[in-house]
Amino acid sequence: MTPIRHNHSDGETVLDAARDCVLAVGVRRTTLTDVARRAGVSRMTLYRRWPDVRTLVGDVMTREWVALAVAAMPGPGAPARRRLVDGLVAGVEAFRAHPLFHKILDVDPELLLPYVLDRRGASQDALLGLITGALEEGHADGSVRVAHPGLQARSVLLIVQSFTLSLRTMTDDADPELDEAAFLGELRTLLERTLAP
């Protein structure tokens, strides 16, 4: 019988286990039973909080993506626009290198489609919050063109999202001027120019 642990870190333990299962076999082949076994919790513990694997994986993606975005944002010291642009470009690069993103893109890409075509997810809402806060700092320090912060944040996220999700369809390894680094440089230019006063 699987040992059952009861403590406040069960949620994080379950998310870690779910991430490990997805990395091992993909989303479609991951079951709540597998996650429960790996996490050392009962299946009922999972079912009380997550009705199915997709909901659980959604929470894993939110945790991973938001942590990655927060880590990519530089601390105070430079003007807000520079920090925002640096953070967004670093975030795209880190996101594209993230093993969970690679696994989902390679094995279960349909999991990402609703967030591109139909609705915003929790990760996107959290990213919009980060971007909006940085834009408002830029409005205050004069480094960002003043506009409706919600419109600016959503437009910036659309740009960053397209570079993140579709970049591999545009790069050409045979041409160094069309490699990933070149596109990240172009992303930096686009963001700088759209946000400059």
Coordinates of C-alpha atoms in Angstrom, one line a residue:
M1 CA 0.0 0.0 0.0
T2 CA 1.2 3.5 -0.9
P3 CA 2.2 5.6 2.2
I4 CA 0.0 8.6 2.6
R5 CA 1.6 11.8 3.8
H6 CA -0.5 14.7 5.1
N7 CA 1.2 18.1 5.2
H8 CA 1.0 21.5 3.7
S9 CA 3.5 20.6 1.0
D10 CA 1.4 17.9 -0.5
G11 CA 0.3 20.3 -3.3
E12 CA 3.9 21.0 -4.3
T13 CA 4.8 17.4 -4.0
V14 CA 1.9 16.5 -6.3
L15 CA 2.9 19.2 -8.9
D16 CA 6.5 17.9 -8.8
A17 CA 5.3 14.4 -9.4
A18 CA 3.0 15.4 -12.2
R19 CA 5.8 17.3 -13.9
D20 CA 8.1 14.3 -13.6
C21 CA 5.4 12.0 -15.1
V22 CA 4.7 14.3 -18.0
L23 CA 8.5 14.6 -18.7
A24 CA 8.7 10.8 -18.7
V25 CA 5.7 9.8 -20.8
G26 CA 3.8 12.9 -21.9
V27 CA 0.4 14.2 -20.8
R28 CA -1.8 11.6 -22.6
R29 CA 0.0 8.7 -21.0
T30 CA 0.1 10.3 -17.5
T31 CA -2.6 9.1 -15.1
L32 CA -3.7 10.4 -11.7
T33 CA -2.8 7.0 -10.3
D34 CA 0.7 7.4 -11.6
V35 CA 1.0 10.9 -10.1
A36 CA -0.4 9.8 -6.7
R37 CA 2.1 6.8 -6.6
R38 CA 5.0 9.1 -7.5
A39 CA 3.9 11.7 -5.0
G40 CA 3.3 9.2 -2.2
V41 CA -0.3 10.4 -1.7
S42 CA -3.7 8.7 -2.0
R43 CA -5.7 9.0 -5.2
M44 CA -8.5 10.6 -3.2
T45 CA -6.1 13.4 -2.2
L46 CA -5.6 14.2 -5.9
Y47 CA -9.3 13.8 -6.9
R48 CA -10.3 16.3 -4.2
R49 CA -8.2 19.0 -5.8
W50 CA -7.8 17.9 -9.4
P51 CA -10.7 16.2 -11.2
D52 CA -8.4 15.1 -14.1
V53 CA -4.9 15.0 -15.5
R54 CA -5.4 18.1 -17.7
T55 CA -6.4 20.2 -14.8
L56 CA -3.4 19.0 -12.8
V57 CA -1.1 19.6 -15.8
G58 CA -2.6 23.1 -16.2
D59 CA -1.5 23.9 -12.6
V60 CA 1.9 22.5 -13.3
M61 CA 2.3 24.7 -16.4
T62 CA 1.1 27.8 -14.4
R63 CA 3.6 27.1 -11.6
E64 CA 6.5 26.5 -14.0
W65 CA 5.9 29.3 -16.5
V66 CA 5.2 32.0 -13.8
A67 CA 8.3 31.0 -11.9
L68 CA 10.3 31.2 -15.1
A69 CA 9.0 34.6 -16.0
V70 CA 9.6 36.0 -12.5
A71 CA 13.2 34.7 -12.5
A72 CA 13.8 36.2 -15.9
M73 CA 12.8 39.8 -14.8
P74 CA 15.8 41.8 -13.7
G75 CA 15.7 43.6 -10.4
P76 CA 15.5 47.3 -9.9
G77 CA 18.3 49.6 -11.0
A78 CA 17.7 50.3 -14.7
P79 CA 14.8 52.1 -16.3
A80 CA 11.6 50.1 -16.4
R81 CA 11.6 49.7 -20.2
R82 CA 15.0 48.1 -20.3
R83 CA 14.2 45.8 -17.4
L84 CA 11.0 44.7 -19.1
V85 CA 12.5 44.1 -22.5
D86 CA 15.5 42.3 -21.0
G87 CA 13.1 40.1 -18.9
L88 CA 10.8 39.3 -21.8
V89 CA 13.6 38.3 -24.2
A90 CA 15.3 36.2 -21.5
G91 CA 11.9 34.7 -20.6
V92 CA 11.3 33.7 -24.2
E93 CA 14.7 32.1 -24.4
A94 CA 14.3 30.3 -21.0
F95 CA 10.8 29.2 -21.9
R96 CA 11.9 27.7 -25.2
A97 CA 14.7 25.8 -23.4
H98 CA 12.4 24.5 -20.6
P99 CA 12.1 20.6 -20.8
L100 CA 8.3 20.6 -19.9
F101 CA 7.6 23.1 -22.8
H102 CA 9.6 20.8 -25.2
K103 CA 7.8 17.7 -24.1
I104 CA 4.4 19.3 -24.5
L105 CA 5.2 20.8 -27.8
D106 CA 6.7 17.5 -29.1
V107 CA 4.2 15.1 -27.7
D108 CA 1.0 16.9 -26.7
P109 CA 0.9 20.2 -28.7
E110 CA -3.0 20.2 -28.7
L111 CA -2.8 21.0 -25.0
L112 CA -1.6 24.5 -25.8
L113 CA -4.2 25.3 -28.5
P114 CA -7.0 26.5 -26.2
Y115 CA -4.7 29.1 -24.8
V116 CA -3.7 30.3 -28.2
L117 CA -7.1 30.2 -29.9
D118 CA -9.9 30.3 -27.4
R119 CA -9.2 31.7 -23.9
R120 CA -6.5 33.0 -21.6
G121 CA -5.2 30.6 -19.0
A122 CA -3.9 31.3 -15.4
S123 CA -0.3 31.5 -16.7
Q124 CA -1.3 34.2 -19.2
D125 CA -3.2 36.2 -16.6
A126 CA -0.2 36.0 -14.3
L127 CA 2.1 37.1 -17.0
L128 CA -0.2 40.0 -17.9
G129 CA -0.1 41.1 -14.3
L130 CA 3.8 41.1 -14.4
I131 CA 3.9 43.0 -17.7
T132 CA 1.2 45.5 -16.6
G133 CA 3.1 46.3 -13.4
A134 CA 6.4 46.8 -15.3
L135 CA 4.6 49.0 -17.9
E136 CA 3.1 51.2 -15.2
E137 CA 6.6 51.6 -13.7
G138 CA 7.8 52.6 -17.2
H139 CA 5.0 55.2 -17.5
A140 CA 6.0 56.6 -14.1
D141 CA 9.7 56.8 -14.9
G142 CA 9.1 58.1 -18.5
S143 CA 10.9 55.1 -20.2
V144 CA 7.7 53.6 -21.7
R145 CA 5.2 55.3 -24.1
V146 CA 2.1 56.1 -22.1
A147 CA -1.0 54.2 -23.3
H148 CA -3.7 52.0 -21.8
P149 CA -1.7 49.6 -19.7
G150 CA -4.1 46.7 -20.4
L151 CA -3.9 47.2 -24.2
Q152 CA -0.1 47.5 -24.0
A153 CA 0.4 44.4 -21.8
R154 CA -1.9 42.3 -24.0
S155 CA -0.2 43.4 -27.2
V156 CA 3.2 42.7 -25.7
L157 CA 2.1 39.3 -24.6
L158 CA 0.8 38.5 -28.1
I159 CA 4.2 39.3 -29.5
V160 CA 6.1 37.4 -26.9
Q161 CA 3.7 34.4 -27.2
S162 CA 4.2 34.2 -31.0
F163 CA 7.9 34.2 -30.7
T164 CA 7.8 31.5 -28.0
L165 CA 5.4 29.1 -29.7
S166 CA 6.2 29.6 -33.4
L167 CA 9.9 30.5 -33.5
R168 CA 11.0 27.1 -34.6
T169 CA 8.8 27.4 -37.8
M170 CA 10.8 30.5 -38.8
T171 CA 14.4 29.7 -38.0
D172 CA 16.8 28.3 -40.5
D173 CA 19.9 26.5 -39.1
A174 CA 21.7 26.8 -42.4
D175 CA 21.5 30.6 -42.3
P176 CA 23.1 32.3 -39.2
E177 CA 21.1 35.4 -39.9
L178 CA 17.9 33.4 -39.3
D179 CA 18.9 31.4 -36.2
E180 CA 17.2 31.7 -32.8
A181 CA 19.7 34.3 -31.5
A182 CA 18.9 36.5 -34.6
F183 CA 15.2 36.3 -33.9
L184 CA 15.6 37.1 -30.2
G185 CA 17.6 40.2 -31.3
E186 CA 14.7 41.2 -33.6
L187 CA 12.2 40.6 -30.7
R188 CA 14.3 43.0 -28.6
T189 CA 14.1 45.6 -31.3
L190 CA 10.4 45.2 -31.8
L191 CA 9.7 45.5 -28.0
E192 CA 12.1 48.5 -27.6
R193 CA 10.5 50.3 -30.5
T194 CA 6.9 49.7 -29.6
L195 CA 7.5 50.7 -25.9
A196 CA 9.7 53.7 -26.4
P197 CA 8.1 57.1 -25.7

